[in-house]
Tab-separated table of C-alpha atoms in Angstrom:
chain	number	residue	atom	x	y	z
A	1	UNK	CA	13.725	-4.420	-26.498
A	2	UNK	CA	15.564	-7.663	-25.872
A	3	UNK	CA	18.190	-5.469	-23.664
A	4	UNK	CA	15.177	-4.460	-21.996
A	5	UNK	CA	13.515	-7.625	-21.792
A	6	UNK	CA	17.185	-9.367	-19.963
A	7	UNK	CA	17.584	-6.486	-17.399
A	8	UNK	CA	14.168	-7.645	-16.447
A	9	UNK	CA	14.582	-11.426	-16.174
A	10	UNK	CA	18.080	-10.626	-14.675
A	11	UNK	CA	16.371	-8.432	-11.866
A	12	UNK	CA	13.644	-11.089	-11.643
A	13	UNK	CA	16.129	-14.026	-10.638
A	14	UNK	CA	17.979	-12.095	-7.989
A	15	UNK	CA	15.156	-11.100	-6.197
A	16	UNK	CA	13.744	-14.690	-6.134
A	17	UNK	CA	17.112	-15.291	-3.998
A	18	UNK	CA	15.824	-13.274	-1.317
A	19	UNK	CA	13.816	-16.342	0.642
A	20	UNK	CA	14.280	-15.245	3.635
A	21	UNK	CA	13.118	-11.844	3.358
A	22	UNK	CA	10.446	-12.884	2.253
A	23	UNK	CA	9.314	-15.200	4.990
A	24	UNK	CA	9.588	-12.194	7.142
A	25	UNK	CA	7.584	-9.659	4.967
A	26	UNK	CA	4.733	-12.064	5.109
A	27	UNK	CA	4.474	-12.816	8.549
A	28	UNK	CA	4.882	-8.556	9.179
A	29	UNK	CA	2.138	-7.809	6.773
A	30	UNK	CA	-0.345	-10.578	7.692
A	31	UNK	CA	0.487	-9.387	11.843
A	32	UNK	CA	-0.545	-6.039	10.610
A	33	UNK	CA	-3.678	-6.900	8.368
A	34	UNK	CA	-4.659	-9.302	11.446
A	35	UNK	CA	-4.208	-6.267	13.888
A	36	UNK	CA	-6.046	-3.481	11.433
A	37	UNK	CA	-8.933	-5.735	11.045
A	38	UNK	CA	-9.364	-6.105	15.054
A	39	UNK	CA	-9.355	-2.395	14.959
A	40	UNK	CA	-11.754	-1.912	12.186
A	41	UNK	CA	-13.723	-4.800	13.658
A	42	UNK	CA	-13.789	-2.743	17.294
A	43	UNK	CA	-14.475	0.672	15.419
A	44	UNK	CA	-17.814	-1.120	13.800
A	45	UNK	CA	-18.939	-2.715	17.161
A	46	UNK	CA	-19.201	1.280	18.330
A	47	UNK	CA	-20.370	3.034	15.475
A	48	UNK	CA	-21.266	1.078	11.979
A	49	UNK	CA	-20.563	2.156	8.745
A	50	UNK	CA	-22.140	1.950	5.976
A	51	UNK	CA	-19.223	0.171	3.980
A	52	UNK	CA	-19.925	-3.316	5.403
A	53	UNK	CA	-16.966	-4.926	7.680
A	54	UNK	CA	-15.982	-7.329	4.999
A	55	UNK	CA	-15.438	-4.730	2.125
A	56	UNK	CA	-13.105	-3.378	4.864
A	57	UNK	CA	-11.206	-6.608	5.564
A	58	UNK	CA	-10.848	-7.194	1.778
A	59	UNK	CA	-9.766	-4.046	1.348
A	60	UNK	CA	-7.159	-4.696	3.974
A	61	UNK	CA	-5.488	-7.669	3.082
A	62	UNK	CA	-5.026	-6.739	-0.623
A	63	UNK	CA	-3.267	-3.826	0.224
A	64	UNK	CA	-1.109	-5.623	2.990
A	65	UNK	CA	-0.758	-8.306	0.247
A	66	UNK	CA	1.221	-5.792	-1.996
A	67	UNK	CA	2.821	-3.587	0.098
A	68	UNK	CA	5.626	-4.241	-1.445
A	69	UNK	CA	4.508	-2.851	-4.899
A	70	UNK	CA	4.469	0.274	-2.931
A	71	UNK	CA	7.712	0.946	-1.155
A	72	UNK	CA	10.568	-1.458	-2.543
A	73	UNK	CA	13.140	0.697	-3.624
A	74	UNK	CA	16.287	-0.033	-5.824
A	75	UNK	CA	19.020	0.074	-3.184
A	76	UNK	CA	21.695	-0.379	-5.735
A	77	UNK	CA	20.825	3.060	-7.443
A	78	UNK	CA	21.147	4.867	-4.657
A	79	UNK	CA	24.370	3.243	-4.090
A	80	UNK	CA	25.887	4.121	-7.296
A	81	UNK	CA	24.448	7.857	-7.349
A	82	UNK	CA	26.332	8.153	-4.078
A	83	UNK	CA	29.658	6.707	-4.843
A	84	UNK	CA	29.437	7.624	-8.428
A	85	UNK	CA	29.727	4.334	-9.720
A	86	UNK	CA	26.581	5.735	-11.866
A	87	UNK	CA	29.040	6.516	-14.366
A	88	UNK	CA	29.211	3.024	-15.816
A	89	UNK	CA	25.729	2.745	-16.356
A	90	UNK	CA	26.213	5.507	-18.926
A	91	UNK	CA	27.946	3.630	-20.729
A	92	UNK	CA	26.047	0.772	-21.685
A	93	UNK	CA	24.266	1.037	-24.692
A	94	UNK	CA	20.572	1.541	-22.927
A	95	UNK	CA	18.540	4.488	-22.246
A	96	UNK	CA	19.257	5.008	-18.760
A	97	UNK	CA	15.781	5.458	-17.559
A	98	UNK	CA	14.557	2.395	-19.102
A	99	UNK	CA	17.202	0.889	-17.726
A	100	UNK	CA	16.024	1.169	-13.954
A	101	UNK	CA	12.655	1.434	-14.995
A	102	UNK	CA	12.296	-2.434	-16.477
A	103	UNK	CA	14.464	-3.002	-12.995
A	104	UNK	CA	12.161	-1.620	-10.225
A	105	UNK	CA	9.080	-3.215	-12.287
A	106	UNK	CA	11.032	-6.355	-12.247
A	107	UNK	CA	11.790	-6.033	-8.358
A	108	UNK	CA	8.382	-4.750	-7.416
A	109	UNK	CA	6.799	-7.326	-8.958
A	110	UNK	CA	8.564	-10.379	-8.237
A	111	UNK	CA	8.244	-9.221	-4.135
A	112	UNK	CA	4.851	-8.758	-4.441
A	113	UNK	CA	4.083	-11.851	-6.399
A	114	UNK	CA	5.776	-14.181	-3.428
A	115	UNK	CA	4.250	-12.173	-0.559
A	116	UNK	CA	0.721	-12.078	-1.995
A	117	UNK	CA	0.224	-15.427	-2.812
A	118	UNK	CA	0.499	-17.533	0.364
A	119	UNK	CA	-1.241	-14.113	2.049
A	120	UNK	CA	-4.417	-13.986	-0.062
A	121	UNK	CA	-4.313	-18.421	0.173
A	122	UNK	CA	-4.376	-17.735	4.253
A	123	UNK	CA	-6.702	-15.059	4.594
A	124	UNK	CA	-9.042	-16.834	2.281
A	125	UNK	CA	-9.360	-19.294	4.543
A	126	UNK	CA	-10.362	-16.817	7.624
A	127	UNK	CA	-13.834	-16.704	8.901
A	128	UNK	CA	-15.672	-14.267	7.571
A	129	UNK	CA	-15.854	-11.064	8.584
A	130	UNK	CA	-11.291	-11.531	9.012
A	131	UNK	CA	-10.542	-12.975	5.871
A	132	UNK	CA	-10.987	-11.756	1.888
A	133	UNK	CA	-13.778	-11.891	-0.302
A	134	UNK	CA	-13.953	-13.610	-3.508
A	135	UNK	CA	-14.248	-10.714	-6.229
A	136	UNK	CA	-17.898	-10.095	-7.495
A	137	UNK	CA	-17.498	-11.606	-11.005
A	138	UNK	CA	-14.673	-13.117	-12.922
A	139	UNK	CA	-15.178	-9.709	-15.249
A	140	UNK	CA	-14.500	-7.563	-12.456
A	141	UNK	CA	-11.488	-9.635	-11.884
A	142	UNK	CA	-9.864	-9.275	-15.296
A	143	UNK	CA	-10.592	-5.554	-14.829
A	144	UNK	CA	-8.706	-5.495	-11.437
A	145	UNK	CA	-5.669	-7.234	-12.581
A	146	UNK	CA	-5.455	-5.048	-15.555
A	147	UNK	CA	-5.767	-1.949	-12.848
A	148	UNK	CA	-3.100	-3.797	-10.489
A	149	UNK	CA	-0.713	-3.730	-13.495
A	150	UNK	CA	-1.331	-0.183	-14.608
A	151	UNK	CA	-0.967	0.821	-10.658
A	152	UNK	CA	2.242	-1.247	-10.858
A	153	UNK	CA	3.662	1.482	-13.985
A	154	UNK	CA	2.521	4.520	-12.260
A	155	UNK	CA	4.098	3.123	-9.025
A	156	UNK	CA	7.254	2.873	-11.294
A	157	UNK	CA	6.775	5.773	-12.601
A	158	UNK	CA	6.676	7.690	-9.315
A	159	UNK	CA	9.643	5.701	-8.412
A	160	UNK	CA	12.195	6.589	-10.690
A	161	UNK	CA	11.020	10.606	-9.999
A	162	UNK	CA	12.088	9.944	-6.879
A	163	UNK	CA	15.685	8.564	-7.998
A	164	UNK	CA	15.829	11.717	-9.977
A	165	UNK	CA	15.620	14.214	-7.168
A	166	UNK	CA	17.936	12.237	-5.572
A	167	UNK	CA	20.729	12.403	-8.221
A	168	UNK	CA	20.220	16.268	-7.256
A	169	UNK	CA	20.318	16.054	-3.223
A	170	UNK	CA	22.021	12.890	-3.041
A	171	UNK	CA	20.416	12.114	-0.156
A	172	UNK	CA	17.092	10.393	-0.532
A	173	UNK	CA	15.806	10.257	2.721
A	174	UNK	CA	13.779	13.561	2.640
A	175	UNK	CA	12.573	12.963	-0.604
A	176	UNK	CA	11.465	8.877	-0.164
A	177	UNK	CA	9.901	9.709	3.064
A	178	UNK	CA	7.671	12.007	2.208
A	179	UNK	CA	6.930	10.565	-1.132
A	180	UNK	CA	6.232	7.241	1.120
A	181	UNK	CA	4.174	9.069	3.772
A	182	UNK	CA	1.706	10.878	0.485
A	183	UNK	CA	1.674	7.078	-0.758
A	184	UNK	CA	0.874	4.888	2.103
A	185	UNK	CA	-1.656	7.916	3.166
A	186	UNK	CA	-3.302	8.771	-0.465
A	187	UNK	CA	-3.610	4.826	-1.430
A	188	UNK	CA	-5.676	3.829	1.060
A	189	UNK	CA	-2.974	1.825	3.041
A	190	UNK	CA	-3.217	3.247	6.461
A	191	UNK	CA	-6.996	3.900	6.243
A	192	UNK	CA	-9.094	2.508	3.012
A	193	UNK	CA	-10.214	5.592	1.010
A	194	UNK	CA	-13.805	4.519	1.068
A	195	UNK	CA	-13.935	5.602	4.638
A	196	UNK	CA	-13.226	9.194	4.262
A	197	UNK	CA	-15.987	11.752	3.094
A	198	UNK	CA	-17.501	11.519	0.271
A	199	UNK	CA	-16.433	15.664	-0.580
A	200	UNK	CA	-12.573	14.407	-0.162
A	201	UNK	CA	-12.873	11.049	-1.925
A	202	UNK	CA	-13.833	13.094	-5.197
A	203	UNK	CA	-10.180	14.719	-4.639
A	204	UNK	CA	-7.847	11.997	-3.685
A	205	UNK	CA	-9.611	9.123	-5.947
A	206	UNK	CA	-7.970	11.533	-9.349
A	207	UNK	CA	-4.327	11.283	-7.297
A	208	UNK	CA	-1.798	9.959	-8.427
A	209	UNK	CA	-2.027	7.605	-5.591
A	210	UNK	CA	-4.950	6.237	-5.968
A	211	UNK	CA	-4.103	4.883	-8.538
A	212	UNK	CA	-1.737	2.201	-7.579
A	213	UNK	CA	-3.803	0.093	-5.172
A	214	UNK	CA	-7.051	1.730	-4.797
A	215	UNK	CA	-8.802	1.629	-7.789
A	216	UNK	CA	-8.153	-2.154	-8.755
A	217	UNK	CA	-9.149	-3.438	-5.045
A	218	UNK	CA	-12.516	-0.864	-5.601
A	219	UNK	CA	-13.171	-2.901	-9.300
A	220	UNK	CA	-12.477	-6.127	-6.908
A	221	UNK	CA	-14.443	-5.650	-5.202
A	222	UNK	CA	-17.834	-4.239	-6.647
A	223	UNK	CA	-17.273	-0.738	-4.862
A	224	UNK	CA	-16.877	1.200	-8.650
A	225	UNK	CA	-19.014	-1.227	-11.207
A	226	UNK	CA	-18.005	-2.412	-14.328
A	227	UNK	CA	-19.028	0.470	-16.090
A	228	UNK	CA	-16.529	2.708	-14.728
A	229	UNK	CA	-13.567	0.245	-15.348
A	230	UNK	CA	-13.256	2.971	-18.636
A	231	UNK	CA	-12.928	5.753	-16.892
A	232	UNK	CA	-10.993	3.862	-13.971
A	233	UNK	CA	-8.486	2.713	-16.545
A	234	UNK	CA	-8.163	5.490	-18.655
A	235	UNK	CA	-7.163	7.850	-15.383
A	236	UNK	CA	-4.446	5.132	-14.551
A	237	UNK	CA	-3.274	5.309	-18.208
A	238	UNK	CA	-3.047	8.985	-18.315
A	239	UNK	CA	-1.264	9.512	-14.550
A	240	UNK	CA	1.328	6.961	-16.102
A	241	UNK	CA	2.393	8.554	-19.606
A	242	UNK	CA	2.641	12.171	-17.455
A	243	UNK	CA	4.600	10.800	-14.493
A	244	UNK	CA	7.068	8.478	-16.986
A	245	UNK	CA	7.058	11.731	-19.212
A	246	UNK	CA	8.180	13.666	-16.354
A	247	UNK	CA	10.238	11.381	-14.988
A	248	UNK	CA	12.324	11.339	-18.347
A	249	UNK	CA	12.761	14.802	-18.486
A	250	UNK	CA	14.466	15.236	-14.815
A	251	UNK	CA	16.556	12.319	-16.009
A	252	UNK	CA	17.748	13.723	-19.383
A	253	UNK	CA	18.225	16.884	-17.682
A	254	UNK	CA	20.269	15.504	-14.432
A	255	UNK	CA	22.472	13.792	-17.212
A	256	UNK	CA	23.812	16.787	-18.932
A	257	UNK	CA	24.501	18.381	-15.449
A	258	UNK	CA	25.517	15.087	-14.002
A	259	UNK	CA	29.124	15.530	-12.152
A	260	UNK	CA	31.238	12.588	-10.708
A	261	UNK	CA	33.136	13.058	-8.421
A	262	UNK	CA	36.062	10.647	-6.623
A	263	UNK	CA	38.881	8.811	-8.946
C-alpha cells in the first residue's frame, strides 16, 4: 500500500507543474459553460421546460468544472505500450494495474481539483439564472462528494479498459474516441440528462456513464432526494467493482500474451 500510496503523491506533484495548462483549461471550459448557458438560456425564451433554467446552468458548470475527470488520459502509457518501454514496468515489484490505476486517479484528480475551484468561485458569483446554485442542504452535499469520488473510480476504471485494448491495437485512437464520444454523450456533458425523455432517462441513468458526473450533480442539486443517495451510491459501487474486475482480467490476460518488440 505505501508503493501505492508514493506512485500517487509522485503523480500528484508532476501534474501540479502543469500551470500553464491549466490557465488555459479554465478559460476553455468557462468560454464553453458561458456559451451553453446562452444557448440553453435562448432554447427556454422559445419553449420552457419544466427543469427550471438554473438547474440547467448548475448542471452546466459542474460538469465544465470537471471535465477533466472525464477525458485526461495517461500519455506516458501509451508511450511506453508503443515503444515497448512497457517492459520495465514489469519489473517493478507492483501489480501493474494498480500501478496506473493509483496514477490516472492521481492525474484526474489533481486537474480537476485546480480547474474546478477558481470555476465554481467565478460562476458563483454570476447573476442568477448564469451562475451555480448553492446545493440544497449541506446533507445533500456530503452525498454528492461521496458520488463525485465514486464517479472518479468508475471513470478510472473505464480508463484503464481503455489502455487495455490498446496494448492489443496499439493504436488508441479508435478505441479513446469512441469511448470519449459514449462518455461526453451518456454523462450529460453535451446535453444534461434531465432533458431527455423520461422513457430514455430510465436507460442511460443505470450506464456506466452516468455514473461519473451525473448522479452526484442530480444529489447536488435536489433533482434525486436524499432518499435515493442508497440506491444512487450503491449503482456507482457496483459499476466500479465490475469495470475494475474487468479491467484486471484484460490486463492479466494482455500480460501473458504481451510481446516486445525492438532491442
Amino acid at each position: 500500500m505505501k508503493a501505492y500510496l508514493s506512485v500517487f503523491r509522485m503523480r500528484w506533484r508532476m501534474e501540479l507543474q502543469y500551470r500553464g495548462a491549466v490557465v488555459g483549461g479554465i478559460i476553455c471550459q468557462v468560454f464553453f459553460g458561458l456559451i451553453l448557458i446562452a444557448l440553453y438560456r435562448a432554447l427556454y425564451q422559445t419553449r420552457p421546460q419544466a427543469m427550471p433554467i438554473e438547474s440547467v446552468t448548475t448542471y452546466v458548470w459542474l460538469q465544465q468544472a470537471f471535465f477533466r475527470m472525464l477525458l485526461a488520459s495517461d500519455g506516458d502509457l501509451l508511450d511506453k505500450i508503443r515503444t515497448g518501454s512497457i517492459a520495465y514496468d514489469l519489473c517493478r515489484p507492483l501489480q501493474l494495474y494498480g500501478y496506473y490505476y493509483v496514477r490516472i486517479m492521481a492525474q484526474k484528480l489533481v486537474g480537476s481539483l485546480m480547474r474546478a475551484t477558481p470555476m465554481l468561485v467565478f460562476a458563483s458569483l454570476l447573476p442568477k439564472g448564469w451562475g451555480i446554485q448553492a446545493p440544497v442542504s449541506l446533507a445533500a452535499f456530503l452525498v454528492a462528494l461521496m458520488g463525485l469520488l465514486l464517479g472518479l473510480l468508475c471513470v478510472c476504471a473505464l480508463e484503464n479498459i481503455t489502455m487495455a485494448f490498446t496494448m492489443r491495437t496499439l493504436d488508441s485512437r479508435g478505441v479513446q474516441a469512441m469511448l470519449n464520444l459514449l462518455m461526453m454523450t451518456l454523462s450529460g456533458n453535451i446535453l444534461p440528462l434531465t432533458l431527455f425523455p423520461d422513457s430514455w432517462q430510465k436507460v442511460i441513468t443505470l450506464l456506466p456513464y452516468a455514473q461519473l458526473l451525473d448522479a452526484p450533480i442530480r444529489l447536488y442539486s435536489g433533482q434525486w432526494p436524499l432518499t435515493e443517495a442508497p440506491r444512487v451510491l450503491l449503482t456507482q459501487c457496483v459499476w466500479t467493482l465490475l469495470l475494475i474486475g474487468l479491467g484486471l482480467l484484460l490486463w492479466r490476460q494482455n500480460q501473458k500474451r504481451l510481446i516486445i518488440q525492438g532491442g
